[in-house]
Amino acid sequence: MSETKNYRNRWLHIRLTADEHKSICSQFEKTSCRKLSEYLRKVLLNKNITVLHRNQSLDDFMAEMIQLRNELNHIGNNFNQSVKKLHTLDHIPEIKTWAMLNENSKKMFFQKTAEIKTHLNKIADKWLQ
């Protein structure tokens, strides 16, 4: 009892216009098929095709949040470096200079935090409708 394997050894050639090819490729990109041949085979044989749906507003939100997270990380790193520098200072004029420089970082931190709140409120309003 040996198993017979189904080898694909038949060719099917078709010609497409540039627009037709572009349309097929754009539809293919929305599916979970890994190869164009797999997608076309399923279409021609009327098999089920899994189509992926992307939520553009969520993608935009995630891109903004990633950017804000990176900026907050940079601000946090700068703050940590400033605190380490503060621990090494022994003179009062140096401490005053550090405090003035640190004020700018604090303002940036509060500004970015406010931006995050604004974006979160926008997304919450969209999703709660």
mmCIF file of N, CA and C in Angstrom:
data_model
loop_
_atom_site.group_PDB
_atom_site.id
_atom_site.type_symbol
_atom_site.label_atom_id
_atom_site.label_comp_id
_atom_site.label_asym_id
_atom_site.label_seq_id
_atom_site.Cartn_x
_atom_site.Cartn_y
_atom_site.Cartn_z
ATOM 1 N N MET A 1 0.828 -1.175 0.000
ATOM 2 C CA MET A 1 0.000 0.000 0.000
ATOM 3 C C MET A 1 0.877 1.243 0.000
ATOM 4 N N SER A 2 1.089 1.779 -1.108
ATOM 5 C CA SER A 2 1.888 3.001 -1.188
ATOM 6 C C SER A 2 0.973 4.195 -1.456
ATOM 7 N N GLU A 3 1.391 5.308 -0.916
ATOM 8 C CA GLU A 3 0.607 6.520 -1.121
ATOM 9 C C GLU A 3 1.002 7.160 -2.441
ATOM 10 N N THR A 4 0.018 7.703 -3.112
ATOM 11 C CA THR A 4 0.327 8.413 -4.347
ATOM 12 C C THR A 4 0.368 9.903 -4.040
ATOM 13 N N LYS A 5 1.403 10.547 -4.509
ATOM 14 C CA LYS A 5 1.559 11.971 -4.283
ATOM 15 C C LYS A 5 1.021 12.727 -5.485
ATOM 16 N N ASN A 6 0.410 13.847 -5.181
ATOM 17 C CA ASN A 6 -0.120 14.694 -6.248
ATOM 18 C C ASN A 6 0.921 15.755 -6.606
ATOM 19 N N TYR A 7 1.623 15.520 -7.680
ATOM 20 C CA TYR A 7 2.586 16.497 -8.145
ATOM 21 C C TYR A 7 1.899 17.420 -9.134
ATOM 22 N N ARG A 8 2.233 18.668 -9.000
ATOM 23 C CA ARG A 8 1.679 19.648 -9.946
ATOM 24 C C ARG A 8 2.630 19.715 -11.135
ATOM 25 N N ASN A 9 2.229 19.075 -12.211
ATOM 26 C CA ASN A 9 3.096 19.053 -13.383
ATOM 27 C C ASN A 9 2.406 19.586 -14.634
ATOM 28 N N ARG A 10 1.256 20.203 -14.478
ATOM 29 C CA ARG A 10 0.533 20.806 -15.601
ATOM 30 C C ARG A 10 0.648 22.322 -15.510
ATOM 31 N N TRP A 11 0.909 22.949 -16.622
ATOM 32 C CA TRP A 11 1.061 24.391 -16.671
ATOM 33 C C TRP A 11 -0.185 25.029 -17.261
ATOM 34 N N LEU A 12 -0.529 26.185 -16.746
ATOM 35 C CA LEU A 12 -1.633 26.976 -17.278
ATOM 36 C C LEU A 12 -1.087 28.381 -17.499
ATOM 37 N N HIS A 13 -1.030 28.787 -18.754
ATOM 38 C CA HIS A 13 -0.467 30.101 -19.072
ATOM 39 C C HIS A 13 -1.593 31.053 -19.463
ATOM 40 N N ILE A 14 -1.556 32.239 -18.902
ATOM 41 C CA ILE A 14 -2.513 33.270 -19.296
ATOM 42 C C ILE A 14 -1.760 34.584 -19.449
ATOM 43 N N ARG A 15 -2.337 35.471 -20.219
ATOM 44 C CA ARG A 15 -1.739 36.787 -20.407
ATOM 45 C C ARG A 15 -2.666 37.817 -19.777
ATOM 46 N N LEU A 16 -2.060 38.786 -19.108
ATOM 47 C CA LEU A 16 -2.817 39.829 -18.431
ATOM 48 C C LEU A 16 -2.301 41.203 -18.849
ATOM 49 N N THR A 17 -3.188 42.173 -18.746
ATOM 50 C CA THR A 17 -2.737 43.546 -18.919
ATOM 51 C C THR A 17 -2.072 43.984 -17.608
ATOM 52 N N ALA A 18 -1.403 45.117 -17.665
ATOM 53 C CA ALA A 18 -0.734 45.622 -16.461
ATOM 54 C C ALA A 18 -1.762 45.926 -15.375
ATOM 55 N N ASP A 19 -2.917 46.479 -15.764
ATOM 56 C CA ASP A 19 -3.960 46.791 -14.784
ATOM 57 C C ASP A 19 -4.542 45.527 -14.166
ATOM 58 N N GLU A 20 -4.758 44.496 -14.990
ATOM 59 C CA GLU A 20 -5.288 43.237 -14.462
ATOM 60 C C GLU A 20 -4.302 42.612 -13.474
ATOM 61 N N HIS A 21 -3.039 42.631 -13.829
ATOM 62 C CA HIS A 21 -2.021 42.061 -12.951
ATOM 63 C C HIS A 21 -1.947 42.836 -11.639
ATOM 64 N N LYS A 22 -2.010 44.152 -11.723
ATOM 65 C CA LYS A 22 -1.972 44.993 -10.527
ATOM 66 C C LYS A 22 -3.173 44.704 -9.630
ATOM 67 N N SER A 23 -4.349 44.548 -10.236
ATOM 68 C CA SER A 23 -5.567 44.249 -9.480
ATOM 69 C C SER A 23 -5.464 42.897 -8.771
ATOM 70 N N ILE A 24 -4.990 41.893 -9.473
ATOM 71 C CA ILE A 24 -4.842 40.561 -8.883
ATOM 72 C C ILE A 24 -3.830 40.598 -7.736
ATOM 73 N N CYS A 25 -2.713 41.293 -7.940
ATOM 74 C CA CYS A 25 -1.686 41.375 -6.893
ATOM 75 C C CYS A 25 -2.197 42.121 -5.665
ATOM 76 N N SER A 26 -2.991 43.166 -5.875
ATOM 77 C CA SER A 26 -3.519 43.895 -4.712
ATOM 78 C C SER A 26 -4.518 43.039 -3.938
ATOM 79 N N GLN A 27 -5.311 42.223 -4.641
ATOM 80 C CA GLN A 27 -6.233 41.315 -3.956
ATOM 81 C C GLN A 27 -5.459 40.209 -3.234
ATOM 82 N N PHE A 28 -4.400 39.732 -3.847
ATOM 83 C CA PHE A 28 -3.567 38.691 -3.252
ATOM 84 C C PHE A 28 -2.935 39.167 -1.954
ATOM 85 N N GLU A 29 -2.488 40.426 -1.896
ATOM 86 C CA GLU A 29 -1.823 40.965 -0.710
ATOM 87 C C GLU A 29 -2.753 41.037 0.498
ATOM 88 N N LYS A 30 -4.048 41.035 0.262
ATOM 89 C CA LYS A 30 -5.020 41.111 1.357
ATOM 90 C C LYS A 30 -5.330 39.740 1.947
ATOM 91 N N THR A 31 -4.773 38.688 1.376
ATOM 92 C CA THR A 31 -5.088 37.335 1.833
ATOM 93 C C THR A 31 -3.965 36.777 2.697
ATOM 94 N N SER A 32 -4.217 35.590 3.223
ATOM 95 C CA SER A 32 -3.203 34.912 4.024
ATOM 96 C C SER A 32 -2.356 33.962 3.184
ATOM 97 N N CYS A 33 -2.581 33.911 1.882
ATOM 98 C CA CYS A 33 -1.794 33.042 0.997
ATOM 99 C C CYS A 33 -0.363 33.548 0.925
ATOM 100 N N ARG A 34 0.573 32.602 0.921
ATOM 101 C CA ARG A 34 1.981 32.981 0.897
ATOM 102 C C ARG A 34 2.509 33.196 -0.508
ATOM 103 N N LYS A 35 1.903 32.535 -1.485
ATOM 104 C CA LYS A 35 2.378 32.657 -2.865
ATOM 105 C C LYS A 35 1.209 33.024 -3.763
ATOM 106 N N LEU A 36 1.536 33.750 -4.809
ATOM 107 C CA LEU A 36 0.515 34.158 -5.773
ATOM 108 C C LEU A 36 -0.100 32.933 -6.441
ATOM 109 N N SER A 37 0.703 31.924 -6.718
ATOM 110 C CA SER A 37 0.188 30.711 -7.361
ATOM 111 C C SER A 37 -0.834 30.011 -6.462
ATOM 112 N N GLU A 38 -0.563 29.999 -5.168
ATOM 113 C CA GLU A 38 -1.502 29.397 -4.221
ATOM 114 C C GLU A 38 -2.827 30.149 -4.246
ATOM 115 N N TYR A 39 -2.751 31.474 -4.239
ATOM 116 C CA TYR A 39 -3.964 32.301 -4.273
ATOM 117 C C TYR A 39 -4.755 32.059 -5.559
ATOM 118 N N LEU A 40 -4.075 32.071 -6.702
ATOM 119 C CA LEU A 40 -4.761 31.888 -7.986
ATOM 120 C C LEU A 40 -5.383 30.496 -8.095
ATOM 121 N N ARG A 41 -4.689 29.499 -7.575
ATOM 122 C CA ARG A 41 -5.222 28.146 -7.587
ATOM 123 C C ARG A 41 -6.530 28.079 -6.797
ATOM 124 N N LYS A 42 -6.553 28.736 -5.625
ATOM 125 C CA LYS A 42 -7.768 28.739 -4.809
ATOM 126 C C LYS A 42 -8.902 29.482 -5.500
ATOM 127 N N VAL A 43 -8.593 30.573 -6.155
ATOM 128 C CA VAL A 43 -9.626 31.333 -6.868
ATOM 129 C C VAL A 43 -10.194 30.500 -8.014
ATOM 130 N N LEU A 44 -9.323 29.891 -8.797
ATOM 131 C CA LEU A 44 -9.768 29.118 -9.954
ATOM 132 C C LEU A 44 -10.552 27.873 -9.560
ATOM 133 N N LEU A 45 -10.219 27.283 -8.435
ATOM 134 C CA LEU A 45 -10.896 26.060 -7.996
ATOM 135 C C LEU A 45 -12.016 26.331 -6.994
ATOM 136 N N ASN A 46 -12.380 27.591 -6.820
ATOM 137 C CA ASN A 46 -13.473 28.012 -5.923
ATOM 138 C C ASN A 46 -13.287 27.498 -4.497
ATOM 139 N N LYS A 47 -12.067 27.576 -4.014
ATOM 140 C CA LYS A 47 -11.796 27.189 -2.631
ATOM 141 C C LYS A 47 -11.871 28.421 -1.739
ATOM 142 N N ASN A 48 -11.982 28.178 -0.443
ATOM 143 C CA ASN A 48 -12.064 29.287 0.505
ATOM 144 C C ASN A 48 -10.743 30.036 0.580
ATOM 145 N N ILE A 49 -10.866 31.360 0.653
ATOM 146 C CA ILE A 49 -9.696 32.223 0.762
ATOM 147 C C ILE A 49 -9.854 33.055 2.028
ATOM 148 N N THR A 50 -8.844 33.050 2.869
ATOM 149 C CA THR A 50 -8.868 33.848 4.083
ATOM 150 C C THR A 50 -8.357 35.245 3.753
ATOM 151 N N VAL A 51 -9.234 36.228 3.966
ATOM 152 C CA VAL A 51 -8.872 37.612 3.688
ATOM 153 C C VAL A 51 -8.591 38.305 5.012
ATOM 154 N N LEU A 52 -7.484 39.018 5.055
ATOM 155 C CA LEU A 52 -7.104 39.734 6.258
ATOM 156 C C LEU A 52 -7.678 41.145 6.206
ATOM 157 N N HIS A 53 -8.307 41.564 7.291
ATOM 158 C CA HIS A 53 -8.858 42.913 7.374
ATOM 159 C C HIS A 53 -8.020 43.707 8.353
ATOM 160 N N ARG A 54 -7.552 44.864 7.918
ATOM 161 C CA ARG A 54 -6.749 45.734 8.770
ATOM 162 C C ARG A 54 -7.578 46.946 9.145
ATOM 163 N N ASN A 55 -7.447 47.367 10.370
ATOM 164 C CA ASN A 55 -8.130 48.556 10.847
ATOM 165 C C ASN A 55 -7.150 49.722 10.727
ATOM 166 N N GLN A 56 -7.375 50.590 9.731
ATOM 167 C CA GLN A 56 -6.432 51.668 9.449
ATOM 168 C C GLN A 56 -6.306 52.631 10.620
ATOM 169 N N SER A 57 -7.423 52.923 11.292
ATOM 170 C CA SER A 57 -7.352 53.867 12.409
ATOM 171 C C SER A 57 -6.510 53.285 13.545
ATOM 172 N N LEU A 58 -6.604 51.984 13.755
ATOM 173 C CA LEU A 58 -5.783 51.351 14.792
ATOM 174 C C LEU A 58 -4.311 51.344 14.386
ATOM 175 N N ASP A 59 -4.035 51.109 13.102
ATOM 176 C CA ASP A 59 -2.653 51.142 12.626
ATOM 177 C C ASP A 59 -2.050 52.530 12.806
ATOM 178 N N ASP A 60 -2.826 53.571 12.470
ATOM 179 C CA ASP A 60 -2.346 54.945 12.644
ATOM 180 C C ASP A 60 -2.084 55.232 14.120
ATOM 181 N N PHE A 61 -3.007 54.790 14.965
ATOM 182 C CA PHE A 61 -2.858 54.998 16.403
ATOM 183 C C PHE A 61 -1.595 54.320 16.917
ATOM 184 N N MET A 62 -1.368 53.086 16.488
ATOM 185 C CA MET A 62 -0.197 52.352 16.957
ATOM 186 C C MET A 62 1.097 53.025 16.494
ATOM 187 N N ALA A 63 1.112 53.547 15.273
ATOM 188 C CA ALA A 63 2.303 54.237 14.780
ATOM 189 C C ALA A 63 2.597 55.470 15.628
ATOM 190 N N GLU A 64 1.551 56.225 15.968
ATOM 191 C CA GLU A 64 1.740 57.415 16.807
ATOM 192 C C GLU A 64 2.196 57.027 18.213
ATOM 193 N N MET A 65 1.603 55.980 18.756
ATOM 194 C CA MET A 65 1.979 55.562 20.106
ATOM 195 C C MET A 65 3.421 55.060 20.153
ATOM 196 N N ILE A 66 3.859 54.368 19.121
ATOM 197 C CA ILE A 66 5.236 53.885 19.075
ATOM 198 C C ILE A 66 6.204 55.059 19.028
ATOM 199 N N GLN A 67 5.856 56.058 18.218
ATOM 200 C CA GLN A 67 6.707 57.247 18.134
ATOM 201 C C GLN A 67 6.760 57.968 19.484
ATOM 202 N N LEU A 68 5.598 58.136 20.128
ATOM 203 C CA LEU A 68 5.568 58.804 21.434
ATOM 204 C C LEU A 68 6.318 58.003 22.492
ATOM 205 N N ARG A 69 6.203 56.671 22.436
ATOM 206 C CA ARG A 69 6.931 55.831 23.385
ATOM 207 C C ARG A 69 8.437 56.022 23.237
ATOM 208 N N ASN A 70 8.891 56.069 21.987
ATOM 209 C CA ASN A 70 10.320 56.268 21.746
ATOM 210 C C ASN A 70 10.782 57.628 22.274
ATOM 211 N N GLU A 71 9.977 58.662 22.044
ATOM 212 C CA GLU A 71 10.334 59.990 22.536
ATOM 213 C C GLU A 71 10.363 60.013 24.065
ATOM 214 N N LEU A 72 9.390 59.351 24.686
ATOM 215 C CA LEU A 72 9.385 59.286 26.153
ATOM 216 C C LEU A 72 10.600 58.530 26.685
ATOM 217 N N ASN A 73 10.995 57.474 25.981
ATOM 218 C CA ASN A 73 12.195 56.739 26.385
ATOM 219 C C ASN A 73 13.428 57.630 26.330
ATOM 220 N N HIS A 74 13.520 58.453 25.270
ATOM 221 C CA HIS A 74 14.661 59.364 25.159
ATOM 222 C C HIS A 74 14.658 60.384 26.299
ATOM 223 N N ILE A 75 13.476 60.916 26.587
ATOM 224 C CA ILE A 75 13.371 61.890 27.680
ATOM 225 C C ILE A 75 13.744 61.231 29.008
ATOM 226 N N GLY A 76 13.270 60.002 29.224
ATOM 227 C CA GLY A 76 13.599 59.278 30.453
ATOM 228 C C GLY A 76 15.088 59.021 30.583
ATOM 229 N N ASN A 77 15.733 58.660 29.477
ATOM 230 C CA ASN A 77 17.184 58.445 29.507
ATOM 231 C C ASN A 77 17.920 59.732 29.854
ATOM 232 N N ASN A 78 17.485 60.836 29.244
ATOM 233 C CA ASN A 78 18.108 62.126 29.558
ATOM 234 C C ASN A 78 17.930 62.472 31.036
ATOM 235 N N PHE A 79 16.748 62.197 31.552
ATOM 236 C CA PHE A 79 16.474 62.498 32.960
ATOM 237 C C PHE A 79 17.368 61.661 33.871
ATOM 238 N N ASN A 80 17.507 60.378 33.554
ATOM 239 C CA ASN A 80 18.379 59.509 34.359
ATOM 240 C C ASN A 80 19.824 60.003 34.340
ATOM 241 N N GLN A 81 20.294 60.425 33.176
ATOM 242 C CA GLN A 81 21.650 60.943 33.082
ATOM 243 C C GLN A 81 21.798 62.218 33.913
ATOM 244 N N SER A 82 20.752 63.052 33.896
ATOM 245 C CA SER A 82 20.791 64.298 34.686
ATOM 246 C C SER A 82 20.845 64.003 36.175
ATOM 247 N N VAL A 83 20.073 63.033 36.618
ATOM 248 C CA VAL A 83 20.072 62.688 38.050
ATOM 249 C C VAL A 83 21.426 62.121 38.453
ATOM 250 N N LYS A 84 22.018 61.303 37.604
ATOM 251 C CA LYS A 84 23.355 60.775 37.917
ATOM 252 C C LYS A 84 24.364 61.920 38.023
ATOM 253 N N LYS A 85 24.244 62.890 37.119
ATOM 254 C CA LYS A 85 25.129 64.050 37.148
ATOM 255 C C LYS A 85 24.910 64.855 38.428
ATOM 256 N N LEU A 86 23.655 64.984 38.870
ATOM 257 C CA LEU A 86 23.335 65.731 40.083
ATOM 258 C C LEU A 86 24.029 65.123 41.297
ATOM 259 N N HIS A 87 24.097 63.811 41.350
ATOM 260 C CA HIS A 87 24.720 63.134 42.489
ATOM 261 C C HIS A 87 26.232 63.384 42.548
ATOM 262 N N THR A 88 26.832 63.763 41.422
ATOM 263 C CA THR A 88 28.282 63.998 41.417
ATOM 264 C C THR A 88 28.629 65.460 41.691
ATOM 265 N N LEU A 89 27.643 66.350 41.694
ATOM 266 C CA LEU A 89 27.919 67.777 41.901
ATOM 267 C C LEU A 89 28.150 68.081 43.370
ATOM 268 N N ASP A 90 29.159 68.978 43.665
ATOM 269 C CA ASP A 90 29.387 69.354 45.052
ATOM 270 C C ASP A 90 29.211 70.850 45.293
ATOM 271 N N HIS A 91 29.036 71.634 44.265
ATOM 272 C CA HIS A 91 28.925 73.076 44.446
ATOM 273 C C HIS A 91 27.511 73.550 44.149
ATOM 274 N N ILE A 92 27.045 74.516 44.898
ATOM 275 C CA ILE A 92 25.681 75.040 44.750
ATOM 276 C C ILE A 92 25.460 75.679 43.382
ATOM 277 N N PRO A 93 26.404 76.453 42.811
ATOM 278 C CA PRO A 93 26.150 77.013 41.468
ATOM 279 C C PRO A 93 25.926 75.926 40.416
ATOM 280 N N GLU A 94 26.630 74.820 40.536
ATOM 281 C CA GLU A 94 26.434 73.718 39.585
ATOM 282 C C GLU A 94 25.035 73.124 39.734
ATOM 283 N N ILE A 95 24.561 73.024 40.948
ATOM 284 C CA ILE A 95 23.223 72.478 41.193
ATOM 285 C C ILE A 95 22.164 73.408 40.615
ATOM 286 N N LYS A 96 22.340 74.717 40.761
ATOM 287 C CA LYS A 96 21.385 75.681 40.196
ATOM 288 C C LYS A 96 21.350 75.572 38.672
ATOM 289 N N THR A 97 22.517 75.432 38.061
ATOM 290 C CA THR A 97 22.582 75.277 36.602
ATOM 291 C C THR A 97 21.861 73.998 36.178
ATOM 292 N N TRP A 98 22.091 72.932 36.894
ATOM 293 C CA TRP A 98 21.421 71.667 36.576
ATOM 294 C C TRP A 98 19.912 71.816 36.697
ATOM 295 N N ALA A 99 19.446 72.501 37.739
ATOM 296 C CA ALA A 99 18.003 72.672 37.949
ATOM 297 C C ALA A 99 17.376 73.444 36.789
ATOM 298 N N MET A 100 18.073 74.469 36.293
ATOM 299 C CA MET A 100 17.541 75.240 35.165
ATOM 300 C C MET A 100 17.495 74.391 33.906
ATOM 301 N N LEU A 101 18.513 73.593 33.668
ATOM 302 C CA LEU A 101 18.526 72.719 32.492
ATOM 303 C C LEU A 101 17.457 71.628 32.602
ATOM 304 N N ASN A 102 17.246 71.145 33.792
ATOM 305 C CA ASN A 102 16.274 70.079 34.014
ATOM 306 C C ASN A 102 14.842 70.582 33.804
ATOM 307 N N GLU A 103 14.607 71.861 34.000
ATOM 308 C CA GLU A 103 13.272 72.433 33.830
ATOM 309 C C GLU A 103 12.777 72.238 32.391
ATOM 310 N N ASN A 104 13.660 72.366 31.428
ATOM 311 C CA ASN A 104 13.307 72.166 30.025
ATOM 312 C C ASN A 104 12.882 70.714 29.774
ATOM 313 N N SER A 105 13.603 69.774 30.328
ATOM 314 C CA SER A 105 13.251 68.350 30.168
ATOM 315 C C SER A 105 11.896 68.056 30.806
ATOM 316 N N LYS A 106 11.641 68.685 31.943
ATOM 317 C CA LYS A 106 10.364 68.478 32.624
ATOM 318 C C LYS A 106 9.203 68.981 31.767
ATOM 319 N N LYS A 107 9.383 70.151 31.145
ATOM 320 C CA LYS A 107 8.336 70.695 30.270
ATOM 321 C C LYS A 107 8.089 69.766 29.083
ATOM 322 N N MET A 108 9.174 69.234 28.483
ATOM 323 C CA MET A 108 9.014 68.308 27.359
ATOM 324 C C MET A 108 8.274 67.057 27.792
ATOM 325 N N PHE A 109 8.589 66.552 28.972
ATOM 326 C CA PHE A 109 7.923 65.353 29.476
ATOM 327 C C PHE A 109 6.424 65.595 29.632
ATOM 328 N N PHE A 110 6.053 66.729 30.241
ATOM 329 C CA PHE A 110 4.627 67.025 30.425
ATOM 330 C C PHE A 110 3.926 67.246 29.094
ATOM 331 N N GLN A 111 4.623 67.846 28.131
ATOM 332 C CA GLN A 111 4.039 68.053 26.803
ATOM 333 C C GLN A 111 3.760 66.712 26.125
ATOM 334 N N LYS A 112 4.702 65.794 26.165
ATOM 335 C CA LYS A 112 4.515 64.474 25.531
ATOM 336 C C LYS A 112 3.429 63.678 26.244
ATOM 337 N N THR A 113 3.367 63.800 27.543
ATOM 338 C CA THR A 113 2.312 63.118 28.294
ATOM 339 C C THR A 113 0.940 63.656 27.897
ATOM 340 N N ALA A 114 0.844 64.964 27.708
ATOM 341 C CA ALA A 114 -0.424 65.571 27.269
ATOM 342 C C ALA A 114 -0.791 65.091 25.866
ATOM 343 N N GLU A 115 0.200 64.946 24.987
ATOM 344 C CA GLU A 115 -0.061 64.426 23.638
ATOM 345 C C GLU A 115 -0.610 63.008 23.708
ATOM 346 N N ILE A 116 -0.032 62.188 24.568
ATOM 347 C CA ILE A 116 -0.509 60.808 24.709
ATOM 348 C C ILE A 116 -1.959 60.802 25.180
ATOM 349 N N LYS A 117 -2.285 61.637 26.149
ATOM 350 C CA LYS A 117 -3.665 61.705 26.636
ATOM 351 C C LYS A 117 -4.610 62.131 25.529
ATOM 352 N N THR A 118 -4.204 63.117 24.733
ATOM 353 C CA THR A 118 -5.039 63.591 23.632
ATOM 354 C C THR A 118 -5.302 62.469 22.629
ATOM 355 N N HIS A 119 -4.254 61.761 22.246
ATOM 356 C CA HIS A 119 -4.414 60.661 21.282
ATOM 357 C C HIS A 119 -5.274 59.542 21.853
ATOM 358 N N LEU A 120 -5.076 59.223 23.102
ATOM 359 C CA LEU A 120 -5.898 58.178 23.725
ATOM 360 C C LEU A 120 -7.364 58.592 23.764
ATOM 361 N N ASN A 121 -7.631 59.855 24.063
ATOM 362 C CA ASN A 121 -9.015 60.333 24.079
ATOM 363 C C ASN A 121 -9.643 60.271 22.692
ATOM 364 N N LYS A 122 -8.864 60.606 21.644
ATOM 365 C CA LYS A 122 -9.386 60.522 20.272
ATOM 366 C C LYS A 122 -9.777 59.083 19.930
ATOM 367 N N ILE A 123 -8.901 58.157 20.236
ATOM 368 C CA ILE A 123 -9.173 56.747 19.939
ATOM 369 C C ILE A 123 -10.349 56.252 20.752
ATOM 370 N N ALA A 124 -10.415 56.625 22.006
ATOM 371 C CA ALA A 124 -11.538 56.206 22.854
ATOM 372 C C ALA A 124 -12.846 56.736 22.295
ATOM 373 N N ASP A 125 -12.865 57.981 21.842
ATOM 374 C CA ASP A 125 -14.098 58.545 21.258
ATOM 375 C C ASP A 125 -14.504 57.788 20.007
ATOM 376 N N LYS A 126 -13.526 57.403 19.153
ATOM 377 C CA LYS A 126 -13.845 56.656 17.944
ATOM 378 C C LYS A 126 -14.443 55.286 18.281
ATOM 379 N N TRP A 127 -13.828 54.608 19.239
ATOM 380 C CA TRP A 127 -14.237 53.241 19.543
ATOM 381 C C TRP A 127 -15.505 53.169 20.376
ATOM 382 N N LEU A 128 -15.831 54.229 21.095
ATOM 383 C CA LEU A 128 -17.016 54.213 21.948
ATOM 384 C C LEU A 128 -18.274 54.672 21.237
ATOM 385 N N GLN A 129 -18.170 55.041 19.964
ATOM 386 C CA GLN A 129 -19.349 55.495 19.234
ATOM 387 C C GLN A 129 -20.304 54.355 18.991
#
